[in-house]
XYZ file of C-alpha atoms in Angstrom:
312
model
C -123.757 101.401 -7.535
C -124.422 103.700 -4.289
C -126.496 106.089 -6.526
C -129.257 103.596 -7.105
C -130.008 105.227 -10.279
C -133.174 102.513 -10.691
C -134.760 104.531 -8.068
C -133.282 108.008 -7.812
C -133.289 108.490 -11.668
C -136.245 106.593 -12.899
C -138.626 108.019 -10.064
C -137.079 110.827 -7.874
C -134.978 112.740 -10.481
C -137.811 113.376 -13.132
C -140.064 113.934 -10.481
C -138.125 116.555 -9.007
C -137.806 118.320 -12.312
C -141.499 118.460 -12.840
C -142.259 119.458 -9.136
C -139.924 122.189 -9.769
C -141.515 123.190 -12.677
C -145.131 122.988 -11.141
C -143.827 125.303 -8.099
C -142.170 128.055 -10.351
C -144.993 128.071 -13.044
C -147.952 130.574 -12.677
C -151.154 128.782 -12.741
C -152.781 131.283 -14.954
C -149.722 130.806 -17.695
C -150.184 126.941 -17.828
C -154.012 127.550 -18.146
C -153.689 129.854 -21.008
C -151.177 127.448 -22.551
C -153.766 124.921 -22.898
C -155.838 126.894 -25.292
C -152.724 127.322 -27.648
C -153.591 124.368 -29.940
C -151.990 125.659 -33.197
C -148.531 125.530 -31.310
C -149.222 122.160 -29.759
C -150.237 120.772 -33.036
C -147.071 122.309 -34.657
C -144.680 120.946 -31.993
C -146.125 117.420 -31.832
C -146.511 116.739 -35.727
C -143.034 117.936 -36.161
C -141.512 116.129 -33.372
C -143.409 112.566 -34.005
C -144.261 112.720 -37.898
C -141.682 115.090 -39.535
C -138.641 114.239 -37.690
C -138.709 110.494 -37.715
C -139.614 110.433 -41.456
C -136.914 112.908 -42.581
C -134.369 110.912 -40.374
C -135.567 107.698 -42.118
C -135.209 109.257 -45.834
C -131.647 110.526 -44.604
C -130.614 107.155 -43.497
C -131.562 105.482 -46.775
C -128.583 107.726 -48.233
C -126.094 106.875 -45.369
C -126.849 103.074 -45.356
C -124.315 102.983 -48.497
C -121.615 104.548 -46.399
C -119.310 102.216 -43.982
C -120.764 103.798 -40.853
C -121.934 101.318 -38.190
C -125.233 100.253 -38.766
C -126.332 99.934 -35.335
C -125.255 103.434 -34.786
C -127.474 104.343 -37.587
C -130.311 102.555 -36.319
C -129.698 104.493 -33.031
C -130.081 107.598 -35.249
C -133.647 106.410 -36.278
C -134.561 105.652 -32.600
C -133.620 109.485 -31.783
C -136.063 110.709 -34.350
C -138.789 108.433 -32.947
C -138.392 109.866 -29.276
C -140.998 112.220 -27.771
C -140.207 115.876 -26.590
C -137.904 116.001 -23.415
C -139.224 116.181 -20.010
C -136.944 118.944 -19.078
C -134.007 120.358 -21.182
C -136.570 122.320 -23.623
C -138.388 123.661 -20.601
C -135.070 124.724 -18.850
C -133.884 126.386 -22.217
C -136.985 128.100 -22.932
C -137.037 129.460 -19.341
C -133.604 130.685 -19.733
C -134.250 132.861 -23.003
C -137.610 134.076 -21.406
C -139.752 132.346 -23.987
C -143.422 130.717 -23.394
C -142.491 128.372 -20.704
C -145.962 127.390 -20.127
C -146.137 126.207 -23.564
C -143.058 124.343 -23.129
C -144.166 122.430 -20.113
C -147.528 121.635 -21.561
C -145.655 120.236 -24.929
C -143.278 118.415 -22.738
C -146.005 116.566 -20.873
C -148.343 115.984 -23.568
C -145.585 114.892 -25.856
C -144.421 112.463 -23.220
C -148.028 110.919 -22.957
C -148.284 110.639 -26.923
C -144.845 109.144 -26.957
C -146.038 106.411 -24.662
C -148.120 104.927 -27.538
C -146.570 106.554 -30.578
C -142.710 106.041 -29.918
C -143.055 102.206 -29.516
C -144.920 102.108 -32.745
C -142.575 104.175 -34.523
C -139.628 101.927 -33.326
C -141.642 98.795 -34.574
C -142.405 100.443 -38.051
C -138.869 101.788 -38.754
C -136.774 98.956 -36.900
C -139.026 96.155 -36.087
C -139.135 94.201 -32.733
C -141.165 91.199 -31.690
C -141.172 92.413 -28.111
C -144.447 93.314 -26.400
C -144.623 96.660 -25.023
C -146.218 96.978 -21.612
C -148.284 100.187 -22.265
C -149.980 100.096 -18.835
C -146.831 100.137 -16.866
C -145.123 102.737 -18.726
C -148.370 104.843 -18.828
C -148.592 104.698 -14.937
C -145.080 105.276 -14.441
C -145.050 108.191 -16.234
C -148.212 109.695 -14.784
C -146.717 109.187 -11.463
C -143.314 110.797 -12.307
C -144.618 113.863 -14.419
C -148.134 114.644 -14.020
C -148.396 114.120 -10.310
C -145.388 116.109 -9.347
C -146.325 119.017 -11.572
C -150.010 119.025 -9.799
C -148.414 118.733 -6.412
C -145.937 121.633 -7.352
C -149.019 123.797 -8.318
C -150.692 123.202 -5.171
C -147.721 123.739 -2.987
C -147.241 127.161 -4.856
C -150.703 128.370 -3.943
C -149.754 128.344 -0.178
C -146.190 129.535 -0.690
C -146.688 132.170 -3.548
C -145.669 135.163 -1.555
C -142.586 133.644 -0.279
C -141.607 132.398 -3.746
C -142.047 135.892 -5.045
C -139.802 137.629 -2.296
C -137.144 134.686 -2.241
C -137.113 133.786 -6.020
C -135.359 130.499 -5.618
C -133.087 129.301 -8.384
C -135.214 126.855 -10.130
C -133.396 126.813 -13.205
C -130.050 125.693 -11.633
C -131.893 122.952 -9.449
C -133.433 121.426 -12.643
C -129.810 121.709 -14.465
C -128.094 119.902 -11.674
C -130.705 116.960 -11.724
C -130.480 116.823 -15.449
C -126.691 116.496 -15.139
C -127.332 113.325 -12.730
C -129.557 111.789 -15.276
C -127.115 112.248 -18.011
C -124.133 110.980 -16.077
C -125.787 107.700 -14.671
C -127.172 106.858 -18.152
C -123.652 107.166 -19.742
C -122.222 104.991 -16.784
C -124.957 102.496 -17.406
C -124.431 102.184 -21.282
C -120.585 102.373 -21.302
C -120.303 99.875 -18.257
C -121.038 97.272 -20.902
C -118.082 95.352 -21.780
C -119.367 93.957 -25.004
C -119.785 97.572 -26.819
C -117.639 97.807 -29.910
C -117.415 101.286 -31.409
C -115.039 102.338 -34.117
C -113.813 105.912 -33.832
C -114.783 106.789 -37.508
C -118.531 105.981 -37.137
C -118.654 107.707 -33.578
C -117.080 110.966 -35.051
C -119.497 110.988 -38.256
C -122.528 110.442 -35.814
C -121.600 113.285 -33.557
C -121.209 115.578 -36.542
C -124.628 114.289 -38.135
C -126.452 114.861 -34.660
C -125.117 118.429 -34.479
C -126.067 119.157 -38.258
C -129.393 117.575 -37.697
C -129.996 119.825 -34.446
C -128.878 122.925 -36.429
C -130.884 122.213 -39.447
C -134.160 121.534 -37.633
C -133.981 124.410 -35.458
C -133.319 126.782 -38.370
C -136.458 124.912 -40.079
C -138.678 125.489 -37.044
C -137.651 128.951 -36.850
C -138.710 129.621 -40.598
C -141.919 128.143 -40.187
C -142.916 129.712 -36.742
C -141.935 133.279 -37.783
C -143.875 133.187 -41.271
C -146.099 136.451 -41.620
C -149.222 134.120 -41.367
C -147.924 132.009 -38.716
C -149.592 134.074 -35.843
C -146.974 132.899 -33.285
C -145.484 135.357 -30.706
C -141.600 135.566 -30.423
C -141.888 133.816 -27.135
C -143.957 131.007 -28.956
C -141.121 130.773 -31.273
C -138.701 130.239 -28.665
C -140.732 127.305 -27.177
C -141.411 125.885 -30.760
C -137.611 125.929 -31.482
C -136.523 123.868 -28.348
C -139.436 121.615 -28.235
C -139.851 120.419 -31.629
C -136.062 119.667 -31.839
C -135.305 118.117 -28.509
C -135.669 114.562 -27.763
C -136.264 112.826 -24.312
C -133.625 110.680 -22.897
C -135.126 110.009 -19.609
C -138.134 108.353 -21.409
C -136.181 107.173 -24.411
C -133.513 104.833 -22.724
C -136.108 103.108 -20.576
C -138.374 102.788 -23.535
C -135.478 101.360 -25.706
C -134.806 98.768 -23.278
C -138.292 97.610 -23.251
C -139.044 97.516 -26.984
C -135.564 96.103 -27.714
C -135.429 93.774 -24.726
C -132.659 91.021 -25.586
C -130.920 92.903 -28.325
C -127.253 92.082 -28.247
C -126.737 95.539 -30.037
C -128.915 97.380 -27.724
C -125.983 99.463 -26.140
C -124.970 100.530 -29.862
C -128.341 101.507 -30.449
C -128.612 103.808 -27.351
C -125.366 105.690 -28.217
C -126.895 108.303 -30.727
C -129.540 109.169 -28.046
C -126.819 109.536 -25.310
C -124.934 111.962 -27.617
C -128.066 113.826 -28.766
C -129.248 114.543 -25.186
C -126.222 116.447 -24.208
C -125.661 117.800 -27.665
C -128.954 119.595 -27.540
C -128.307 120.895 -24.116
C -125.013 122.144 -25.202
C -125.963 123.690 -28.506
C -129.203 125.182 -26.873
C -126.992 126.975 -24.095
C -124.789 128.301 -26.571
C -127.600 129.672 -28.770
C -129.596 131.224 -25.526
C -128.021 134.765 -25.942
C -128.498 134.949 -29.944
C -132.014 133.739 -29.371
C -132.902 135.957 -26.333
C -131.553 138.794 -28.230
C -133.789 138.149 -31.456
C -136.874 137.669 -29.225
C -136.086 140.879 -27.355
C -135.718 142.989 -30.370
C -138.801 141.248 -32.091
C -141.043 141.956 -29.176
C -139.742 145.624 -29.205
C -140.453 146.250 -32.942
C -144.129 144.558 -32.490
C -144.694 147.094 -29.681
C -143.679 149.789 -31.768
C -146.157 148.845 -34.703
C -148.936 148.572 -32.360
C -148.664 152.249 -30.690
C -151.135 154.477 -32.492
C -149.422 157.296 -34.650
C -149.572 160.792 -33.333
C -151.830 163.091 -35.315
C -150.130 165.252 -37.628
C -150.690 169.152 -36.769
C -151.045 171.216 -39.861
């Protein structure tokens, strides 16, 4: 159509989100985020190891139900996806969490996903298609890393102006994300051969929300243990980065790995539902998580303050 999503979405939209992030992020925060190895390991292992394995075990139980088998396979593809390139960053920023860590894990997880996601898809679902790693890597580098670096360079020259005007970076990213979701839905449901029964679709939507809530609660529990050493701001980034999945990388990757599959549209449906669902659920939880983070930070400050000596 006139929107030309093969150009505007694949290249311009994703690039705009990361240029926006590079422009808004303080360089010193991103540098400090690089050293937070424990947080990065937690996010990547949860996203690319625990998540797909847990979904696979869950699907063994669901396989005996009358739910459409291709939608169930689609659920497995959701589990195999890397962290998102935008939504987790936007929500982490909205709460006031560790945005630098969220951006680092989005970018790093995307690069890991280039290799690991296709391998996971082949492991759990199988496909004889060859995956052009070089072309995916180069596209990801040009749309994620380069815009982020350019944004950081531009920020250095207009830093004072940005501090004065405070542009609405969050609103801009949200608008671009809505455009990505709209065009992806149009692309999938324009297929005349798609065959969805209402029962399976409703159950899949319920499962997706249940999985998200359960995994967000799990990451919250793990990251707030007494020996975790994560700050409240770190926990916010962990909750969103560990449980969110990439649509902008996921759909093109599915099209590459499952090229020629007649049921590709059905396999794509759970990911198309998961993405807006994670944004909706995350947005609803922003006030609650923000309230928890602020109260936790205040409590930590009080415990660190030295006690006044008692006068006898």
